[in-house]
Short mmCIF file of C-alpha atoms and ligand atoms in Angstrom, two decimals:
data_model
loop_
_atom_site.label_atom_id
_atom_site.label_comp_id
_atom_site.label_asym_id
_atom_site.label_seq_id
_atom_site.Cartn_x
_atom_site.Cartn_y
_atom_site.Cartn_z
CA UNK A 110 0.00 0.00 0.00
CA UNK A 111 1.17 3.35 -0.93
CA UNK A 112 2.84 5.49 1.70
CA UNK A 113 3.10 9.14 1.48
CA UNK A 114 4.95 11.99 3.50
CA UNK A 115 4.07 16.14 2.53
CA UNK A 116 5.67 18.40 4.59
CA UNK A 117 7.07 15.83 7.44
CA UNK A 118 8.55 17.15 10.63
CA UNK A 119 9.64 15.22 13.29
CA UNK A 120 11.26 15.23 16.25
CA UNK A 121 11.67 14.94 20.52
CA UNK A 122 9.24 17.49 22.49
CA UNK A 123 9.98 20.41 20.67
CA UNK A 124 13.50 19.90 19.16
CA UNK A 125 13.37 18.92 15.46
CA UNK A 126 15.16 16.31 13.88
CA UNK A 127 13.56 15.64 10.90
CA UNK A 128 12.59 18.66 8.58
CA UNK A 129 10.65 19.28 5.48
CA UNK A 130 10.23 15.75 4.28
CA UNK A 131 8.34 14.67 0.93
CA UNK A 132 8.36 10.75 -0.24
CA UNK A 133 6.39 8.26 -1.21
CA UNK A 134 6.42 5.05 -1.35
CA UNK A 135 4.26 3.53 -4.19
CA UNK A 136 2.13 0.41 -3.37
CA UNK A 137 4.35 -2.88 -4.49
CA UNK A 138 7.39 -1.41 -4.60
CA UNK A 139 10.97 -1.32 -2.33
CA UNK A 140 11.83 2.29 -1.12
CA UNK A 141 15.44 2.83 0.28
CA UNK A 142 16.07 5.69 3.52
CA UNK A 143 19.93 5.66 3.09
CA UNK A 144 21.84 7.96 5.62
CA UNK A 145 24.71 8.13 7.97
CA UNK A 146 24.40 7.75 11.97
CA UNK A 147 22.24 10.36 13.51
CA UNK A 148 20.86 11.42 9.83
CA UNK A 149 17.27 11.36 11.64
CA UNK A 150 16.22 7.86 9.42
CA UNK A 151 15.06 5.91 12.75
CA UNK A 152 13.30 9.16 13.89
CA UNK A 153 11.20 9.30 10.99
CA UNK A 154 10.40 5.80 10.90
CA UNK A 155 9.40 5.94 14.29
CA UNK A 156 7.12 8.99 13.95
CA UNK A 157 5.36 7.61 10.75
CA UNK A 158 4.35 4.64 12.79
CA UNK A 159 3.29 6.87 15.24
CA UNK A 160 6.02 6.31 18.14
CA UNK A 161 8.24 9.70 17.94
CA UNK A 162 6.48 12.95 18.05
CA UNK A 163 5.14 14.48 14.71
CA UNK A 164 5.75 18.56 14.36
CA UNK A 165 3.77 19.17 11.28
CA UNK A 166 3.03 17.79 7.64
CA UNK A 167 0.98 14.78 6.73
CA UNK A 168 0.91 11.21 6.18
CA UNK A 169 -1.21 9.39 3.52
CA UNK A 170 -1.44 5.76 3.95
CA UNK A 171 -3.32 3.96 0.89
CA UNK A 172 -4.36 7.17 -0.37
CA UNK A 173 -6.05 7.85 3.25
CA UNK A 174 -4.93 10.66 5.84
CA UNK A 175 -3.34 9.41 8.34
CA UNK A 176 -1.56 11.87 10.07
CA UNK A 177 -3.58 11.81 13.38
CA UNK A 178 -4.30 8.35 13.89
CA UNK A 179 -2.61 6.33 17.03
CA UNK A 180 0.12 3.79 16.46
CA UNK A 181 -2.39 0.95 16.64
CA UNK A 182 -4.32 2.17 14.16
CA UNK A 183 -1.94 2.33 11.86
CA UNK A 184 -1.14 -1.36 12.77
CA UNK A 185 -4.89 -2.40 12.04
CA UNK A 186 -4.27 -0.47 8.56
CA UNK A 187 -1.44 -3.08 7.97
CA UNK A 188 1.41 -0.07 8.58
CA UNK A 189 3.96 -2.43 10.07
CA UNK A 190 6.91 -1.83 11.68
CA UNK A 191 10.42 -3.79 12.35
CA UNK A 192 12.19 -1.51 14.52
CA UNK A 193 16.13 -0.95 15.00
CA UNK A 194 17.37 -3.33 17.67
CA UNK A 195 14.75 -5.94 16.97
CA UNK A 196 13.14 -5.67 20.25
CA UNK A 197 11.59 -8.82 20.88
CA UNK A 198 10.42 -10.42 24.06
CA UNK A 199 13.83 -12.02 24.97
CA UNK A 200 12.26 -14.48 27.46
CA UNK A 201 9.51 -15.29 25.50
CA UNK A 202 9.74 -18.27 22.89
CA UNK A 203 10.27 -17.96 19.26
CA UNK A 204 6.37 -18.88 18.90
CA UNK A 205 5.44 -16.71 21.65
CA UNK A 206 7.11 -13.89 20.20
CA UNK A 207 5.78 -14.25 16.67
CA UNK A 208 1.97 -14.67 18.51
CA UNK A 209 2.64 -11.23 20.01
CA UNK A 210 2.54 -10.33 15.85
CA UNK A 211 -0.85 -11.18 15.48
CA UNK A 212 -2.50 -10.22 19.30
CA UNK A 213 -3.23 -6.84 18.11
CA UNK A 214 -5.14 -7.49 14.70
CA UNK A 215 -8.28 -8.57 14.27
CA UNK A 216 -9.52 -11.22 11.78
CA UNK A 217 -5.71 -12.75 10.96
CA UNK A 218 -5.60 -16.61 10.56
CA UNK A 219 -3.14 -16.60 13.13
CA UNK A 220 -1.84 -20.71 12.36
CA UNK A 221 -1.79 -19.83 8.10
CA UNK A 222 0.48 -17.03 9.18
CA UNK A 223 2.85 -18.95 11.40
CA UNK A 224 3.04 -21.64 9.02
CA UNK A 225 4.13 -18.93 6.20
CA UNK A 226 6.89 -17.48 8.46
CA UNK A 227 8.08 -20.98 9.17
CA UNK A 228 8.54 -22.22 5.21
CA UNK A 229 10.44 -18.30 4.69
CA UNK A 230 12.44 -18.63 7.69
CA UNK A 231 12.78 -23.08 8.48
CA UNK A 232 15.34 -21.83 11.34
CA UNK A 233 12.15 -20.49 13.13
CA UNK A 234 10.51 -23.73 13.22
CA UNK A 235 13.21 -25.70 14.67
CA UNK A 236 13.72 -23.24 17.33
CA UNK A 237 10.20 -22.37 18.04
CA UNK A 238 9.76 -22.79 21.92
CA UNK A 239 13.54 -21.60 22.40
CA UNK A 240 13.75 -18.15 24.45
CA UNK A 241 14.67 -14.83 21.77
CA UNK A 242 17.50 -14.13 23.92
CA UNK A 243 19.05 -17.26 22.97
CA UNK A 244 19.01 -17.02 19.43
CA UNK A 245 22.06 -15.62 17.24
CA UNK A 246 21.96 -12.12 15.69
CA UNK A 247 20.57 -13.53 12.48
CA UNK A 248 18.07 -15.62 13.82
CA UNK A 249 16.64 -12.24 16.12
CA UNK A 250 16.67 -10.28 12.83
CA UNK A 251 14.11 -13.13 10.88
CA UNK A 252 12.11 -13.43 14.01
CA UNK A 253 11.51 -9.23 14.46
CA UNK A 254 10.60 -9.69 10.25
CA UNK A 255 8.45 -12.76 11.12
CA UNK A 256 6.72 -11.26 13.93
CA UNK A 257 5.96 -8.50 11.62
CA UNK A 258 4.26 -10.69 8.90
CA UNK A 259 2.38 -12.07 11.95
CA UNK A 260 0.63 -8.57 11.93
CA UNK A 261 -0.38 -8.95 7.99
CA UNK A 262 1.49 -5.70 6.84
CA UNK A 263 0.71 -4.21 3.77
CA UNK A 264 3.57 -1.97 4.13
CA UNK A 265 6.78 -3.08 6.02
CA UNK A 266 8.89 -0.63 7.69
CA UNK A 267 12.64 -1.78 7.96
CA UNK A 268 14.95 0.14 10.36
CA UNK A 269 18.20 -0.67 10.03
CA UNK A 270 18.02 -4.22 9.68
CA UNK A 271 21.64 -5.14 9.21
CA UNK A 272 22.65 -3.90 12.31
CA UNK A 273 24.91 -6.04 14.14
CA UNK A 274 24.46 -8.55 11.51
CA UNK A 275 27.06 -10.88 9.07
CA UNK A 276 27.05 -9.96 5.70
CA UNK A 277 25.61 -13.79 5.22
CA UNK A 278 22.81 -13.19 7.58
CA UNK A 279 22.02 -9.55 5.85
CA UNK A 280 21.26 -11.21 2.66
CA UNK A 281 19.35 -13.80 3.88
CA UNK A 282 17.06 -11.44 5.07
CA UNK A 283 17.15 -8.67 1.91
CA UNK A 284 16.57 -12.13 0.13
CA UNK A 285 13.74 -12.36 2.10
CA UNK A 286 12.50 -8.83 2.11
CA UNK A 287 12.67 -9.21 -1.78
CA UNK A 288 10.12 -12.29 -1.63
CA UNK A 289 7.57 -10.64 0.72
CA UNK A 290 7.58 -7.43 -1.63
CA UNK A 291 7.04 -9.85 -4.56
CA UNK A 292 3.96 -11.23 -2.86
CA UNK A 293 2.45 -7.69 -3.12
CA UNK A 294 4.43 -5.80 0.42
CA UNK A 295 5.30 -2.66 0.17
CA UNK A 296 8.58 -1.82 1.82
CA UNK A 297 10.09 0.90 3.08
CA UNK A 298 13.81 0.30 4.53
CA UNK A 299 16.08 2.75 6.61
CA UNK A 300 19.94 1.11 6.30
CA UNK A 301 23.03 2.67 6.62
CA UNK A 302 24.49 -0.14 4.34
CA UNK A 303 23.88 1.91 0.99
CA UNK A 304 25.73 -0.82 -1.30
CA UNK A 305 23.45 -3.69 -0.57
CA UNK A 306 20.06 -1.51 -0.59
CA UNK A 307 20.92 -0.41 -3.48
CA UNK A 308 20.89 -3.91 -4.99
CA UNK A 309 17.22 -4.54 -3.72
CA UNK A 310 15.53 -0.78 -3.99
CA UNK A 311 13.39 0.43 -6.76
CA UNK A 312 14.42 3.58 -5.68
CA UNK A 313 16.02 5.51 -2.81
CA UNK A 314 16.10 8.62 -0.45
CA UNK A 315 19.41 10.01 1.44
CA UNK A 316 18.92 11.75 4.37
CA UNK A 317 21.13 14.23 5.61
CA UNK A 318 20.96 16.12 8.74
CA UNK A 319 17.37 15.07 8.55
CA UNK A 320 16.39 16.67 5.42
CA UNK A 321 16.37 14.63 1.95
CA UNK A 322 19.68 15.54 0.17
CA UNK A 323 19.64 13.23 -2.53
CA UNK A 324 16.99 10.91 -4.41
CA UNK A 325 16.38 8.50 -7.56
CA UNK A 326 16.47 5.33 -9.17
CA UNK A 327 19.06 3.06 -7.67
CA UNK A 328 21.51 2.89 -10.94
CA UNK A 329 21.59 7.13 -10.57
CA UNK A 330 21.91 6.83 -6.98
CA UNK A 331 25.06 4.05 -7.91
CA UNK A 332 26.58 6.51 -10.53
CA UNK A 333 26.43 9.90 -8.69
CA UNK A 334 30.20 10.83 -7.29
CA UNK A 335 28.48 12.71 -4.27
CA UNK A 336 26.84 9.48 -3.28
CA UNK A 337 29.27 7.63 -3.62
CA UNK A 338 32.18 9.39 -1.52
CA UNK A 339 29.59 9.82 1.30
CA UNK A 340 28.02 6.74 1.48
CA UNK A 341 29.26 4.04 -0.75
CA UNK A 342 32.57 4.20 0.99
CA UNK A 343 35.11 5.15 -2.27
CA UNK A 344 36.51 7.50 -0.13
CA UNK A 345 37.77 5.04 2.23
CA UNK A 346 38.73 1.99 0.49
N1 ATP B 641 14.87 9.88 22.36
C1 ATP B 641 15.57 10.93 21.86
N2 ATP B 641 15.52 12.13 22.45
C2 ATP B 641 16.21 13.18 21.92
N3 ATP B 641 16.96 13.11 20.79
C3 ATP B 641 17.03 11.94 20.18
C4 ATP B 641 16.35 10.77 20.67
N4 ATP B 641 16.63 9.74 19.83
C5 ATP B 641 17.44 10.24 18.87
N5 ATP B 641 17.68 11.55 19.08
C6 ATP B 641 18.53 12.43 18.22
O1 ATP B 641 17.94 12.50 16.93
C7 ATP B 641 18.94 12.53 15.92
C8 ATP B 641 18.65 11.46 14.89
O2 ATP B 641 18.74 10.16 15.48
P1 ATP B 641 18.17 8.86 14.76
O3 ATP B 641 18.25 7.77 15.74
O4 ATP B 641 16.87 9.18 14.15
O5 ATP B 641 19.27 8.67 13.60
P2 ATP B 641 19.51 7.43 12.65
O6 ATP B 641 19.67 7.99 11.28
O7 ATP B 641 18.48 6.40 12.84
O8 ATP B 641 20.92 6.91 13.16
P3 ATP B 641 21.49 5.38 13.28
O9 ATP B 641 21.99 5.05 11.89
O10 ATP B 641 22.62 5.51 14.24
O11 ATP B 641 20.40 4.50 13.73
C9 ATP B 641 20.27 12.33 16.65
O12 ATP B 641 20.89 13.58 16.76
C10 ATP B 641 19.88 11.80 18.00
O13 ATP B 641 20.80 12.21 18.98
MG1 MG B 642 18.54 4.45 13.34
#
């Protein structure tokens, strides 16, 4: 489902982070957030979703205002978020965790669901009644995505999802952000690693300093010398 931002300001209390911001996301498709630490990407996410404060500017979810409705609304809508850090319920089991997904929906076939996260991540299965905490890095990162299928998104937000994470274990999971969004998901990923996102984006926003510096098509994006000093790393290798 199509996601939309006019005029987006964010921020904490009063003190803006985020400033000025138009995108959208059109329904079906994978949208990149590229940006260095502290460029304000996990502060927007968290405000679309409703969890960080808005300061002005709107949000149109499947062509619907959205811009005052309450985090769990926006759930219900199928606005889904993965957050940075994962935060799952680190005592909990793998199953219990992925049942939190689907608590705060309505109307989801709850075992059709578990059974789909299961054949995209088998790991899942094996370890479903171990505790979060115990599971590796990788294994966190698929259960934070498969909780968030739990809640039948329509559009995924990603924040930062390689963090902390082998380059293996990143691709597993852009692999498997690639098949979700080819079963009709809308995406919408925040990640510092611009090189890989590139690979899987239809097309891509930088932020810098919390405004949008830089946008396009991922092959510009590749190509452009300014991008490519300050985030693709040429400078440093
Ligand atoms: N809870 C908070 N209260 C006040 N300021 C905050 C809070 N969280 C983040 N900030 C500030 O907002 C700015 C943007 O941070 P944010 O976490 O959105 O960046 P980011 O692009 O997600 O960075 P990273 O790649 O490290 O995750 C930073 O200057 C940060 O210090
Ligand atoms: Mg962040």
């Amino acid at each position: 489902m199509s996601l939309r931002l006019t005029g987006f300001c964010a921020g904490y209390g009063r003190v803006p982070v985020v400033r000025d911001i138009n995108l959208e996301i059109a329904t079906g498709r994978i949208v990149g957030l590229l940006g260095a630490n502290g460029a304000g990407k996990t502060t927007l996410m968290r405000a679309v979703s409703g969890l960080a404060t808005m300061q002005g500017g709107r949000i149109e979810f499947a062509g619907n205002d959205v811009t005052s409705l309450s985090s769990a609304d926006l759930v219900a809508r199928g606005l889904i978020q993965v957050p940075q850090g994962r935060h799952l319920f680190g005592e909990m089991s793998v199953r219990e965790n992925l049942e939190m997904g689907a608590y705060l929906v309505a109307g989801l076939d709850e075992k059709a669901r578990m059974q789909e996260v299961f054949s995209l991540f088998p790991i899942l299965r094996e370890r479903e009644r171990q505790a979060a905490a115990l599971l590796s890095g990788g294994e966190q990162q698929m259960l934070a995505v498969g909780r968030a299928l739990m809640s039948g998104p329509r559009c995924l937000l990603m924040d930062e999802p390689s963090l902390g994470l082998a380059p293996k274990a990143f691709d597993l999971i852009l692999d498997v952000i690639k098949r979700i969004n080819a079963a009709g998901t809308t995406v919408f990923i925040a990640e510092q690693n611009a090189r890989k996102v590139l690979r899987v984006v239809h097309y891509c926003y930088v932020l810098e300093n919390g405004r949008i510096a830089a946008e396009g098509e991922s092959s510009l994006l590749l190509a452009d010398d300014r991008i490519q000093r300050s985030y693709l790393g040429v400078a440093h290798a």
